[in-house]
Coordinates of C-alpha atoms and ligand atoms in Angstrom, one line a residue:
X181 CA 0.0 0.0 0.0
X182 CA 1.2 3.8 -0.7
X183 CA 1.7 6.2 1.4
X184 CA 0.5 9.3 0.8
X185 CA 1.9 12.8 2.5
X186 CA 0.5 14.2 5.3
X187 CA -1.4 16.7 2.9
X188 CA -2.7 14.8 0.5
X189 CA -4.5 12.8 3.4
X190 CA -6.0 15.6 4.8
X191 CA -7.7 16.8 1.5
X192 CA -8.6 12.9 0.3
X193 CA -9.9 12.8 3.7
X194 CA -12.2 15.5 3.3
X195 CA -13.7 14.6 0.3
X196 CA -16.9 13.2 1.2
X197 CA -18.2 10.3 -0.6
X198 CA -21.9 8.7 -0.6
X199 CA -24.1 7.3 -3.3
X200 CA -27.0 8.4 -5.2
X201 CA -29.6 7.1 -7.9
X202 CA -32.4 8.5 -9.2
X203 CA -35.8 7.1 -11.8
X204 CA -35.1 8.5 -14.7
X205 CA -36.5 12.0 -16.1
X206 CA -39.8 11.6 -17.6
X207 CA -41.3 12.6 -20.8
X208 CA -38.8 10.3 -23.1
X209 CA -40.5 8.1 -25.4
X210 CA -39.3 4.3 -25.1
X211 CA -40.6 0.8 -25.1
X212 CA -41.6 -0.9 -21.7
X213 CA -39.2 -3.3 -22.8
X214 CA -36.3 -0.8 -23.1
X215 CA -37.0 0.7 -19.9
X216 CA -37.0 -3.0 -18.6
X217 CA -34.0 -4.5 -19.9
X218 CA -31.9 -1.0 -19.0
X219 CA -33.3 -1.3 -15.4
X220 CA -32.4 -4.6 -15.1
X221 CA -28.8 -4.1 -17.0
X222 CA -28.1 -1.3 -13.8
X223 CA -28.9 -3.9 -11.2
X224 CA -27.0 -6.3 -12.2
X225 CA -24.1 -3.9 -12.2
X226 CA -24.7 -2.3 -9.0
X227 CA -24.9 -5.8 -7.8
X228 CA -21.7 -6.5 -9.2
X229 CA -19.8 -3.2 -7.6
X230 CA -18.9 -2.1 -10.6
X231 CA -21.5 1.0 -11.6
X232 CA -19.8 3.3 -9.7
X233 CA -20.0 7.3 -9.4
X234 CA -17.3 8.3 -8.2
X235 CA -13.3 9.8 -9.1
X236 CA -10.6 8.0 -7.9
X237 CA -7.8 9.4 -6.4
X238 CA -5.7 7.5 -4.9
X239 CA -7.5 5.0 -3.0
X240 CA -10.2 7.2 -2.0
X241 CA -13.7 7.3 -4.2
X242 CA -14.0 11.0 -4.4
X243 CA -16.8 13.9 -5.1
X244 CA -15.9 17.1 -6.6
X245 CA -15.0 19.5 -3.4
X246 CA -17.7 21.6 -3.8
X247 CA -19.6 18.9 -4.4
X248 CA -20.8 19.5 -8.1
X249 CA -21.9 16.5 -10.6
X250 CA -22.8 16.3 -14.1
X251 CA -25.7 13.9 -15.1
X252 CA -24.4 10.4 -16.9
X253 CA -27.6 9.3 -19.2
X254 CA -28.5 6.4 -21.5
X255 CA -28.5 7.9 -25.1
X256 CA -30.8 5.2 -26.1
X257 CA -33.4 5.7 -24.0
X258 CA -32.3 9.3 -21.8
X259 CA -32.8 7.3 -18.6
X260 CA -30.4 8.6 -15.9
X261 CA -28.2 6.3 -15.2
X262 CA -25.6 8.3 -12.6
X263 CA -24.2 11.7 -11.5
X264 CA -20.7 11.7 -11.4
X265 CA -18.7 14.8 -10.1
X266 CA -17.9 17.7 -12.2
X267 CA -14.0 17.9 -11.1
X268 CA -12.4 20.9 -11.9
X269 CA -8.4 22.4 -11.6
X270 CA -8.3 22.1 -7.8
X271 CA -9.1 18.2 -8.0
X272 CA -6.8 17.7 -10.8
X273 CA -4.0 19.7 -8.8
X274 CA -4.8 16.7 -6.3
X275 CA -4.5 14.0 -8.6
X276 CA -1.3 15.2 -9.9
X277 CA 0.6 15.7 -6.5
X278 CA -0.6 11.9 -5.7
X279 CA 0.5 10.6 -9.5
X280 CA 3.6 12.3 -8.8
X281 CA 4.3 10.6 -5.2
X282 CA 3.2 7.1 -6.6
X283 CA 5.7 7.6 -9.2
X284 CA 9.0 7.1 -7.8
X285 CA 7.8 3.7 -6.3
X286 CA 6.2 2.7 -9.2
X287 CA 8.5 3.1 -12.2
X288 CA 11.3 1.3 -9.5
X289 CA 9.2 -2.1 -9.5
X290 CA 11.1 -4.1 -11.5
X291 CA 9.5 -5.1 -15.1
X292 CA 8.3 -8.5 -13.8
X293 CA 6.2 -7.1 -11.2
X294 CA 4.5 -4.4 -13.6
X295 CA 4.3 -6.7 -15.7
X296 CA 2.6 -9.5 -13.4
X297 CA -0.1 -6.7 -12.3
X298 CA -1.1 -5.9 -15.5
X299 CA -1.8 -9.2 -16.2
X300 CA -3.9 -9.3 -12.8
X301 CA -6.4 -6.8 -14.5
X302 CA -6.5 -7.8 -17.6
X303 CA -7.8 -11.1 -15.9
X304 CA -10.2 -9.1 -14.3
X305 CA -11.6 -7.6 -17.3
X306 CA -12.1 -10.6 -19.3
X307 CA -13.7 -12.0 -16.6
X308 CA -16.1 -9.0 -15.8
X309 CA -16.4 -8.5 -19.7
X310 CA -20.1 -9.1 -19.8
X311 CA -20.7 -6.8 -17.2
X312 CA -18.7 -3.9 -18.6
X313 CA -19.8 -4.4 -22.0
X314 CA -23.2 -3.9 -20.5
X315 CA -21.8 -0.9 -18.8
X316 CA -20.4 0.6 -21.9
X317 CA -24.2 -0.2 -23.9
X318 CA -25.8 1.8 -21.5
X319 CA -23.7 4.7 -21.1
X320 CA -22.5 4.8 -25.0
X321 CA -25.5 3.0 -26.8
X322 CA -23.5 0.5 -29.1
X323 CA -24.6 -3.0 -29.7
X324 CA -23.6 -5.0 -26.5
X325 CA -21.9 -7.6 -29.0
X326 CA -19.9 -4.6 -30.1
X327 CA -19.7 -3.6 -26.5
X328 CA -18.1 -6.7 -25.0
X329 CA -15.8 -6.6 -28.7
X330 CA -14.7 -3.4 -27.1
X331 CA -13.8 -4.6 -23.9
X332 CA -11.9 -7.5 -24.8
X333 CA -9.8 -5.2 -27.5
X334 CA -9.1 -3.1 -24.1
X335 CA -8.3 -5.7 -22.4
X336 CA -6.0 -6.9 -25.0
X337 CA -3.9 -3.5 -25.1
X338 CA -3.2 -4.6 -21.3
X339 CA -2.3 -8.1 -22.0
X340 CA -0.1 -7.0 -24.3
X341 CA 1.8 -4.5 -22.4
X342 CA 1.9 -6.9 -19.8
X343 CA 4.1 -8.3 -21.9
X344 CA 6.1 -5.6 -23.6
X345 CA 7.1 -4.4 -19.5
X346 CA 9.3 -6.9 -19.7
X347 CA 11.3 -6.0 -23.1
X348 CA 12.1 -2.5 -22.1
X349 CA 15.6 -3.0 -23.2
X350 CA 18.5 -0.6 -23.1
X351 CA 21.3 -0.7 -26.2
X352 CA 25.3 -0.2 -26.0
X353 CA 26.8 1.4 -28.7
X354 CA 30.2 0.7 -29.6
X355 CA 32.3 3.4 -28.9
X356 CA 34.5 5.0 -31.6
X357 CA 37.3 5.3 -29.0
X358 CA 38.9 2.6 -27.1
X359 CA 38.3 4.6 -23.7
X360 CA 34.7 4.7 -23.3
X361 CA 31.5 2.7 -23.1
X362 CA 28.3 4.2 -24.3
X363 CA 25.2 3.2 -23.0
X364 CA 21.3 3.9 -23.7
X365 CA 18.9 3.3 -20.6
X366 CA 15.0 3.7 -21.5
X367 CA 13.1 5.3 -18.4
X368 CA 9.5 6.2 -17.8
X369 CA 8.5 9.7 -19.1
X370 CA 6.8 10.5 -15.4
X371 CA 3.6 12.0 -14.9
X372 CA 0.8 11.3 -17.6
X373 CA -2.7 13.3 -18.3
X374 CA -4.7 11.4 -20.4
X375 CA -8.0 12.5 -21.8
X376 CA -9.8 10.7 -23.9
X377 CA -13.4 10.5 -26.0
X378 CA -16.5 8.4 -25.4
X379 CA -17.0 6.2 -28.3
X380 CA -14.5 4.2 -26.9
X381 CA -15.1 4.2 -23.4
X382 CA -12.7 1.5 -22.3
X383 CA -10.6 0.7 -25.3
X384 CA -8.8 4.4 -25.8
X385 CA -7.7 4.6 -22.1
X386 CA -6.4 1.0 -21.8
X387 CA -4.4 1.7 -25.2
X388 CA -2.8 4.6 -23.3
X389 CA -2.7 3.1 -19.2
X390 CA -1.5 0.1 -20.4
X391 CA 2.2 1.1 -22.0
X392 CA 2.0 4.0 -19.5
X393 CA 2.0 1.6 -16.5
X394 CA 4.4 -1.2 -18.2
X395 CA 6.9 2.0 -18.7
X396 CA 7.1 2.8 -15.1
X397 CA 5.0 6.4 -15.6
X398 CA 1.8 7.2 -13.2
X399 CA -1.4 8.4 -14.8
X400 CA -4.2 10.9 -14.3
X401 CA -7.2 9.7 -16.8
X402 CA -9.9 12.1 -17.9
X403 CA -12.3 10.6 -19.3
X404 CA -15.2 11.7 -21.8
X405 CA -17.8 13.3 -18.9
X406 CA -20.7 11.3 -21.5
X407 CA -19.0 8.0 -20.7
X408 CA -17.2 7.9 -17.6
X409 CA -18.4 4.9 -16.0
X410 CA -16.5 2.0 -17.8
X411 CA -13.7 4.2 -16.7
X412 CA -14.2 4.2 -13.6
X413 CA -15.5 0.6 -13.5
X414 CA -11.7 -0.5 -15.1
X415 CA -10.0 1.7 -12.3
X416 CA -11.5 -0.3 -9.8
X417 CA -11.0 -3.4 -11.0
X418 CA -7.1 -1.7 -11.5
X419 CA -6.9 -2.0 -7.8
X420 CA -8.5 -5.0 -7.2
X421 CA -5.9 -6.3 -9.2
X422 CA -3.5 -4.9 -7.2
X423 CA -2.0 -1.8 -9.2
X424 CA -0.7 0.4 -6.2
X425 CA -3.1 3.6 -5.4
X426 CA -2.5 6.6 -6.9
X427 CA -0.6 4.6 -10.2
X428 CA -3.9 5.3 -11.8
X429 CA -6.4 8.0 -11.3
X430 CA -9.6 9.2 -12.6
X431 CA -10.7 12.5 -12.7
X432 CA -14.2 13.7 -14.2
X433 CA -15.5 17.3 -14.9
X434 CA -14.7 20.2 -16.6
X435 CA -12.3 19.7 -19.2
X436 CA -11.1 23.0 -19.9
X437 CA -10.1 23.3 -16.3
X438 CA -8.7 19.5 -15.5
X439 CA -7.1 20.5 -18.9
X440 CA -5.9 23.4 -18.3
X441 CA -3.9 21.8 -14.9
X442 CA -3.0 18.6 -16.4
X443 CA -0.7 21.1 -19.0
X444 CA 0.8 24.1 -16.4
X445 CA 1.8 21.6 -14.1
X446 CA 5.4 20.9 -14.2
X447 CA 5.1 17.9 -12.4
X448 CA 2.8 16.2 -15.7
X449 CA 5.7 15.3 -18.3
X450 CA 3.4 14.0 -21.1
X451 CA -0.1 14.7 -22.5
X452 CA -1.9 11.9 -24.3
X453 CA -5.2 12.7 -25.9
X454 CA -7.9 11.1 -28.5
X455 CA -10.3 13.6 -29.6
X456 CA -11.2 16.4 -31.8
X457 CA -8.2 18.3 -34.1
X458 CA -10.1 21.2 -32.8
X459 CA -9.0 20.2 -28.9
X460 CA -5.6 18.5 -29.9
X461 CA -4.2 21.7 -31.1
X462 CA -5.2 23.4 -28.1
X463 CA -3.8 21.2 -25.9
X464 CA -0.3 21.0 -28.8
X465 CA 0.1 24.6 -27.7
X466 CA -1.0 24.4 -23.9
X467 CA 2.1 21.7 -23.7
X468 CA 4.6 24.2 -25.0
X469 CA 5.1 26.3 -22.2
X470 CA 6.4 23.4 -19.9
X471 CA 7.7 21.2 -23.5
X472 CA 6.1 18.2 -22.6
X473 CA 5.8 14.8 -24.7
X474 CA 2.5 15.1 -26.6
X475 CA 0.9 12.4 -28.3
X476 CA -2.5 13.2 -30.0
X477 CA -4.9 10.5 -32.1
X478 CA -7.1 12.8 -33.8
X479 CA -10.1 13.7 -36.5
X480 CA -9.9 11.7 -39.7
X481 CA -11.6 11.8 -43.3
X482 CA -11.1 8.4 -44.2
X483 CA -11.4 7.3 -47.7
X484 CA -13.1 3.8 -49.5
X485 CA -11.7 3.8 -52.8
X486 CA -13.1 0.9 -54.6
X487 CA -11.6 0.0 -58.0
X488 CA -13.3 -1.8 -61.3
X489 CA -11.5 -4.6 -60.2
X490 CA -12.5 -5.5 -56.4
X491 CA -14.2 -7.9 -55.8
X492 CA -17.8 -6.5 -55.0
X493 CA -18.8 -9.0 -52.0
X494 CA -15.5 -8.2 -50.5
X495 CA -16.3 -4.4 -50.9
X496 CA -19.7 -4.1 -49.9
X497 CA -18.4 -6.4 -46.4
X498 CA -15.6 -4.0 -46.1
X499 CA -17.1 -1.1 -46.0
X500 CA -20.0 -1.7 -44.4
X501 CA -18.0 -2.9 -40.9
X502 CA -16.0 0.2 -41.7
X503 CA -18.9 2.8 -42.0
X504 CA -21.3 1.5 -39.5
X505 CA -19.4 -0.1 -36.7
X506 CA -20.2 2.1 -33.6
X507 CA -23.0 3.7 -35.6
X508 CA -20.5 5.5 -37.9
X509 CA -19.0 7.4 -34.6
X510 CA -15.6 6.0 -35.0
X511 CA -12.6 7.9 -36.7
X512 CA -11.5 5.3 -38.5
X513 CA -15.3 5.2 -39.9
X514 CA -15.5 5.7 -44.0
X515 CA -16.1 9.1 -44.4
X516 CA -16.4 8.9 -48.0
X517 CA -16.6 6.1 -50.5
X518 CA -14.9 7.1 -53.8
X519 CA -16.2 4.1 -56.4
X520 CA -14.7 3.8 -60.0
X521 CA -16.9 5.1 -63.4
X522 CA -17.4 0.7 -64.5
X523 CA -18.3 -0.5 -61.2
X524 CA -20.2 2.2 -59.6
X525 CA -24.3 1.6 -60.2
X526 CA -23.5 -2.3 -59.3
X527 CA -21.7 -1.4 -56.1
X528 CA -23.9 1.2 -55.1
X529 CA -26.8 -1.2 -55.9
X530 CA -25.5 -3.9 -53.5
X531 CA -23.9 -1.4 -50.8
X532 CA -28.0 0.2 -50.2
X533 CA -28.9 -3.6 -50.1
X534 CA -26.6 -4.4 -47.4
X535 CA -27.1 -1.3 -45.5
X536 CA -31.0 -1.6 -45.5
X537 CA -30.7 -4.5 -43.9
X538 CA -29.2 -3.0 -40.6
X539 CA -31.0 -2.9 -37.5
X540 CA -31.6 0.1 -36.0
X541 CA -32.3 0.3 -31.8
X542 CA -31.5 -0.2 -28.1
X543 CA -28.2 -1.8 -28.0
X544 CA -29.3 -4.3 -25.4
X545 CA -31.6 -5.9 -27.5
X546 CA -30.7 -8.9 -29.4
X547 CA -30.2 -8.3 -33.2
X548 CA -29.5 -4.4 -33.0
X549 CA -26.7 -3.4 -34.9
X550 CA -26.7 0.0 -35.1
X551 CA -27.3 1.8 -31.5
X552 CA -28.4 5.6 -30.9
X553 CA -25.8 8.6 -31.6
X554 CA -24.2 9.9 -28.8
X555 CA -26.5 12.6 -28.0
X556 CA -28.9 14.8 -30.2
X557 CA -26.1 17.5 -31.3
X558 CA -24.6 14.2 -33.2
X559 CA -28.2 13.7 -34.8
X560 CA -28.5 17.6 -35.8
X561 CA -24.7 17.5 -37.2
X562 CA -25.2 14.1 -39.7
X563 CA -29.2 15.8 -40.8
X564 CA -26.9 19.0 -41.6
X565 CA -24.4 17.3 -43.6
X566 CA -27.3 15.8 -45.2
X567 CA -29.2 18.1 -45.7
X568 CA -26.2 20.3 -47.6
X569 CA -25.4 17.2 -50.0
X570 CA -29.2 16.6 -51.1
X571 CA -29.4 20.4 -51.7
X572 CA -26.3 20.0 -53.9
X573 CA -28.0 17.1 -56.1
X574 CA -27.4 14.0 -54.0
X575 CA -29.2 11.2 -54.3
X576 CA -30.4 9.3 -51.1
X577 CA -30.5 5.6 -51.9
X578 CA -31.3 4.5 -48.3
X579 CA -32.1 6.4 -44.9
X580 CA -31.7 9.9 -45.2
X581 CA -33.6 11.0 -42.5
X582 CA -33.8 10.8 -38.3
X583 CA -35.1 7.4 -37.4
X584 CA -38.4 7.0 -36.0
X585 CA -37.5 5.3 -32.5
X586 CA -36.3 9.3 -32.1
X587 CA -34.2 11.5 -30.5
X588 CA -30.6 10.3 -30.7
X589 CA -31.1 7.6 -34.0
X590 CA -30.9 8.1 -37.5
X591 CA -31.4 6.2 -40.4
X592 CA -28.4 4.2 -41.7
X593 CA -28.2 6.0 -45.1
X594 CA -26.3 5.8 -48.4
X595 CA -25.9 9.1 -50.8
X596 CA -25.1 8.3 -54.6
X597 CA -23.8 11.2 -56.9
X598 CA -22.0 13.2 -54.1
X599 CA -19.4 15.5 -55.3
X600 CA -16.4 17.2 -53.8
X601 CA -18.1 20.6 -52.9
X602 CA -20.2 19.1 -50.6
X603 CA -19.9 19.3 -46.3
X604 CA -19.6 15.5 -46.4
X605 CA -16.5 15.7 -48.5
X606 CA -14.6 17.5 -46.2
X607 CA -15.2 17.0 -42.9
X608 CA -16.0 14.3 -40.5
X609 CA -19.5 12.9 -40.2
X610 CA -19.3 10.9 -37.4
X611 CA -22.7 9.3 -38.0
X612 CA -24.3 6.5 -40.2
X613 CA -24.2 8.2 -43.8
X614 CA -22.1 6.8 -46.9
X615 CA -21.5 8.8 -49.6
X616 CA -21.0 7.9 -53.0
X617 CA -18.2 10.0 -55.2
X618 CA -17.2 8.9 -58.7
X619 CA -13.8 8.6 -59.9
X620 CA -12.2 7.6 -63.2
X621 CA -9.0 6.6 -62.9
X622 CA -6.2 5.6 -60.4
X623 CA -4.9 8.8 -60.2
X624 CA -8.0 10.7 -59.5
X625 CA -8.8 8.5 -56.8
X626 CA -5.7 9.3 -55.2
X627 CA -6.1 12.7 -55.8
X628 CA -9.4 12.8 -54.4
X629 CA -8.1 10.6 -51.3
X630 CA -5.3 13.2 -50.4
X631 CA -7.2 15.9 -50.7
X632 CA -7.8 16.7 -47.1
X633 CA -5.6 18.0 -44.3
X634 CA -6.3 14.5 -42.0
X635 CA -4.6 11.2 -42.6
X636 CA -5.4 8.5 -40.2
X637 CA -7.3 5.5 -41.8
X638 CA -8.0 4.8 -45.4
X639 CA -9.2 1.6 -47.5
X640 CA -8.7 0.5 -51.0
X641 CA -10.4 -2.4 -52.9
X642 CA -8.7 -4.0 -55.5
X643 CA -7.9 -7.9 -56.7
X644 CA -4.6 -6.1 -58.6
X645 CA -1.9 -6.6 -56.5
X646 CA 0.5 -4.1 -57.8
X647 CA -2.3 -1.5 -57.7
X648 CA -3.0 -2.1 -54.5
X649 CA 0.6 -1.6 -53.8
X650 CA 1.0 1.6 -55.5
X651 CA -2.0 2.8 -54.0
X652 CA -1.1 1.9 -50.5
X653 CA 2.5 3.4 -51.0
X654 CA 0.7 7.2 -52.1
X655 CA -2.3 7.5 -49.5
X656 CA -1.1 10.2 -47.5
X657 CA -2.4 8.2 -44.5
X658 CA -1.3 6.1 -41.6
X659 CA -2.9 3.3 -42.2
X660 CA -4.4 1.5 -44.9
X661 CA -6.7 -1.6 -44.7
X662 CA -6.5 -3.3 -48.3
X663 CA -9.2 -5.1 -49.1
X664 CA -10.4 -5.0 -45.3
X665 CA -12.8 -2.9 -43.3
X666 CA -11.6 -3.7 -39.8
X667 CA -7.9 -2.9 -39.2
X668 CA -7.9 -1.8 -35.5
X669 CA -6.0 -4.4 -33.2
X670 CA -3.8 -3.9 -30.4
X671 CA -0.7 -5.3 -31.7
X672 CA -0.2 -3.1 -34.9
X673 CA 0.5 1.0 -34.6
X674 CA -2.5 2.8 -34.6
X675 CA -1.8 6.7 -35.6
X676 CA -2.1 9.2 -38.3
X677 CA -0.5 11.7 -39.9
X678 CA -0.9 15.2 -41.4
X679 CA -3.7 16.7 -39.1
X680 CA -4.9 13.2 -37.5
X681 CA -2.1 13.7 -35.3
X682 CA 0.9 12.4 -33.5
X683 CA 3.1 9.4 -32.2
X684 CA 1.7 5.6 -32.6
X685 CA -0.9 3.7 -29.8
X686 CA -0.7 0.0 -29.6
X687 CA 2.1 -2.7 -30.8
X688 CA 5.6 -2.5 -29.7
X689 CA 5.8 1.0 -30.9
X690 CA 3.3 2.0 -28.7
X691 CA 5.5 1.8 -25.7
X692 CA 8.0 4.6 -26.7
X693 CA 5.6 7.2 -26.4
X694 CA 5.7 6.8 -22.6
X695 CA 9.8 6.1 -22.7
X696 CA 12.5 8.8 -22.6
X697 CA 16.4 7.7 -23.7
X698 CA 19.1 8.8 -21.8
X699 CA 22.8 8.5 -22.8
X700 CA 25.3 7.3 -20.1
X701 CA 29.2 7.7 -21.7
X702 CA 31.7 5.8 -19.7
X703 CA 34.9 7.5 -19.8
X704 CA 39.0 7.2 -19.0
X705 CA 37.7 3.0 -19.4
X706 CA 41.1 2.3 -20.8
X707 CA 43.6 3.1 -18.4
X708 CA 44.2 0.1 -15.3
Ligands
ADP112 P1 -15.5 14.8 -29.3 O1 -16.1 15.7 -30.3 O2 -15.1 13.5 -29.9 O3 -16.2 14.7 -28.0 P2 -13.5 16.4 -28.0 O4 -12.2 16.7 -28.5 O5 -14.5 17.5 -27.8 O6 -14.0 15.3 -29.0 O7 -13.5 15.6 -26.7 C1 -12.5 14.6 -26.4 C2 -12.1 14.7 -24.9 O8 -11.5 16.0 -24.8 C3 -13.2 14.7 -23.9 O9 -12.8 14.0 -22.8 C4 -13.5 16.1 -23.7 O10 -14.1 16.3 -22.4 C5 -12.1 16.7 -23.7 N1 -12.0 18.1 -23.9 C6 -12.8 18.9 -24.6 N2 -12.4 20.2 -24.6 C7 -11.2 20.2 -23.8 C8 -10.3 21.2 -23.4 N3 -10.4 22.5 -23.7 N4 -9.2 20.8 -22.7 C9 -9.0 19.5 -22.3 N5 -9.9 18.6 -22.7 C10 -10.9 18.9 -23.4

C-alpha cells in the first residue's frame, strides 16, 4: 500500500463520498421493454460493484470538493443512469501531486512485477467482460456484442503491455574510441494526463494506461464526462488487481479546467489525448510552455476507394464494418466512398442492399446493430451534412432522415452522386451516412483521397496486386486496410499523420511514447 503525504491525506480525507440514484426523467418516449432491460442491466451492475459514481484518487472514491456533478444518461433511451462529479483544476492539482508521489515507487518495480499486475487486471476484465460491455451499452448506446468486442480489445492492449514491461531494453553502442562505453537506458517519461473520447469508453484509455504503466510512468485519466463509467469501472478493477493507489487516477468534470492543470503543471511530463483536431491543437500549444511529450490520435476523413477490379462482395463487407461499426462514430469510420466510373451503379446497388438491412435500436436488444448517436447534437450535425449534399444534387439511396424510435437515431443512409463541394466531402460525419463519389482513374482516386488536411485510416479495394501496392505506397495516411474494413487491433501501430495527429498507440511501438532515452558515456575505461 502507498503512502501518501500528510497533505494529501487531509484533503482525500475530506472529500466526502456517498451514493446516489435517481428514476429516470420523464417525458422520453421508449418501449416498456427498453425501460425494462436498462433497469435490469443497472442492477446487475450495482450488484456486481462495478457502476460506480465516483473519481478516484488515490484510494479514496471521491466527489468534486464543492460537491458539483454532471448527469451520466442512457443515449438510447435518456434514462439517468448516474451523477458523477464535475471535477475541476483544484481536483486535478490533487490528482497530480498523488500521481507524482506514486511515481518514484512505481516506475522502480522491476518489469516483472508491472508486468505480473497488469496481467492481474487484464484477468479481471475478461472475466467481468459481460458486465462492462453492458456498462459501456448503457452509457454509449452501441450493440452489447460490439460492446463486450470493445472490452476485450481493451483488455487486450493490457495483455499485451503486460508483456512488452518486460522487453524494455536498453542498447550499448560501440564506442568509436577505445576509452569509453556508451550506454542507452529507457526510463518512464513520469507523470501522464490522459483525456480521452466516449466512443471508446474503455478501449482508448487501456491503449494509453496500459504502456504508461508497463513504462514505469503514473497516470491521471480524464475521461469523456458522456462515458465515464467504464472508466471508472476498469479503475476499480485496477486496484483490485493490485495496481498500487495513486498509479492510476480518474478525474471527471470540466475539461477546460482539469485540462488546463494537467498542462501548467510541471510535475505532468506528457499529454496523451484522443479527440477532436479542434481540442488536440489546443492542448499541442498548452504543452509548450512546460515542452512536454505530446501524443495526439485525432479527426480523420477516411477514404473507401473501390476499383473496377475488387471484388464487390468483399467491398460491400468491407465497408460496411467500416462505415457502420459504432454507428459511424468511430474515426477510422469511411467518411467517404470514392467508387470507380465501371463499377459504380453495381456497387452502389449492393452497398444500399446491405445497408438496409441494418437494425436500428437499443443496443441491449438482441439483433441491434446500429445503437443511438451519442446525443442529439450528433443527430443535428449528420441531418446538416445531409441536408447540404441533397441540396447540392445527391441522391439518397437508403435512410436519409432521423429514425423514428427518435431523438438520438438516425437512419443508416447511403448518398449516390456526391461530389467534392459538398460538407460530407470535407469533414467528418461521425454518424451513419455513406457517400458515394465517382472517380475515373487511379490517379484521381488518389487525388481525391489526399485531398484533405487529416490522414489517419483509409481503405482501398482492389484484386490487382500491384495497384493495391502503389496505392497503399501514395495514400497520404497512416494506415491503410487493403481489401479489409476492420484494421484496429492492439498489436499493430495505430496513428495518423498530417492533421490526425501524432506518435503511434498500440504494438511494440506504442510503448516509446511513454519512454525517454538517456545517454550514459563511460569514460578514462582504458587506463588500469
Ligand atoms: P469529441 O467531439 O469526440 O467529444 P472532443 O475533442 O471535444 O471530441 O473531446 C474529447 C475529450 O477532450 C473529452 O474528454 C473532452 O471532455 C475533452 N476536452 C474537450 N475540450 C477540452 C479542453 N479544452 N481541454 C481539455 N480537454 C478537453
Amino acid at each position: 500500500m502507498l503512502l501518501f503525504s500528510r497533505r494529501v491525506s487531509r484533503v482525500l480525507a475530506a472529500v466526502s463520498v456517498h451514493s446516489k440514484f435517481a428514476t429516470p426523467p420523464g417525458g422520453i418516449k421508449m418501449s416498456t421493454k427498453a425501460h425494462s432491460d436498462s433497469q435490469e442491466a443497472t442492477k446487475k451492475l450495482r450488484d456486481a460493484g462495478l457502476l460506480l459514481s465516483r473519481a478516484l484518487i488515490g484510494d479514496k472514491w471521491c466527489e468534486a470538493f464543492d460537491g458539483r456533478t454532471i448527469t451520466v444518461s442512457n443515449p438510447a433511451t435518456g434514462e439517468f443512469l448516474a451523477d458523477v462529479p464535475f471535477m475541476g483544476r483544484k481536483e486535478t492539482e490533487l490528482a497530480i501531486t498523488v500521481a507524482n508521489e506514486a511515481f518514484p515507487v512505481w516506475s522502480q518495480k522491476t518489469t516483472a512485477e508491472r508486468s505480473k499486475l497488469l496481467r492481474n487486471w487484464f484477468d479481471l476484465l475478461i472475466e467481468h467482460k459481460e458486465e462492462l460491455g453492458r456498462l459501456m451499452t448503457l452509457e454509449q448506446g452501441k450493440p452489447l456484442k460490439e460492446a463486450i468486442g470493445e472490452i476485450v480489445y481493451a483488455a487486450g492492449f493490457v495483455e499485451l503491455y503486460a508483456e512488452e514491461a518486460k522487453r524494455i531494453y536498453g542498447e550499448i553502442i560501440p564506442a568509436a574510441t577505445h576509452d569509453k562505453r556508451l550506454i542507452v537506458l529507457r526510463q518512464p517519461v513520469g507523470v501522464v494526463g490522459a483525456i480521452t473520447p466516449w466512443n471508446f469508453p474503455l478501449a482508448m484509455i487501456t491503449r494509453k494506461v496500459a504502456p504508461a504503466l508497463a513504462a514505469g510512468c503514473t497516470i491521471i485519466v480524464k475521461p469523456s464526462e458522456f462515458t465515464p463509467l467504464s472508466a471508472v469501472a476498469a479503475a476499480k478493477l485496477a486496484l483490485q488487481a493490485g495496481i498500487p493507489p495513486g498509479v492510476l487516477n480518474i478525474v471527471i468534470g470540466d475539461a477546460p479546467q482539469i485540462g488546463g492543470a494537467l498542462l501548467e503543471s510541471t510535475k505532468v511530463r506528457k499529454i496523451t489525448f484522443t479527440g477532436s483536431t479542434q481540442v488536440g491543437k489546443k492542448l499541442m500549444e498548452g504543452s509548450a510552455a512546460t515542452v512536454k511529450k505530446v501524443s495526439l490520435e485525432l479527426g480523420g476523413n477516411a477514404p473507401c476507394i473501390i476499383f473496377d477490379d475488387a471484388n464487390i462482395e468483399v467491398a460491400v463487407r468491407g465497408a460496411l464494418a467500416a462505415k457502420y461499426r459504432n454507428s459511424g462514430q468511430t474515426c477510422v469510420c469511411i467518411n467517404r466512398i470514392l467508387v470507380q466510373d465501371g463499377i459504380y451503379e453495381e456497387f452502389a446497388k449492393a452497398f444500399a442492399q446491405a445497408v438496409s438491412g441494418l437494425h436500428v435500436g437499443n443496443g441491449l436488444e438482441e439483433g441491434v446493430t446500429q445503437g443511438p448517436l451519442i446525443n442529439p447534437a450528433a443527430v443535428a450535425k449528420v441531418v446538416s451534412h445531409v441536408e447540404d449534399a441533397v441540396a447540392k444534387g445527391a441522391r439518397v439511396l437508403v435512410g436519409g432522415k432521423t429514425h423514428s424510435l427518435g431523438r438520438t437515431f438516425y437512419e443508416p443512409t447511403v448518398l449516390a452522386d456526391t461530389t467534392p463541394d459538398m460538407k460530407i466531402f470535407c469533414e467528418e460525419v461521425f454518424g451513419p451516412v455513406a457517400p458515394l463519389f465517382r472517380f475515373k482513374d487511379e490517379k484521381e482516386a488518389v487525388r481525391l483521397a489526399n485531398d484533405t488536411h487529416f490522414g489517419l485510416a483509409s481503405y482501398v479495394f482492389t484484386e490487382n496486386i500491384s495497384r493495391a501496392w502503389r496505392v497503399a505506397e501514395a495514400l497520404e495516411y497512416g494506415m491503410v486496410g487493403l481489401n479489409e474494413g476492420l484494421i484496429s487491433t492492439e498489436v499493430a501501430p495505430f496513428g495518423g499523420v498530417k492533421q490526425s495527429g501524432l506518435g503511434r498507440e498500440g504494438s511494440k511501438y506504442g510503448l516509446d511514447e511513454y519512454l525517454e532515452m538517456k545517454y550514459v558515456c563511460f569514460g578514462n575505461m582504458a587506463s588500469s
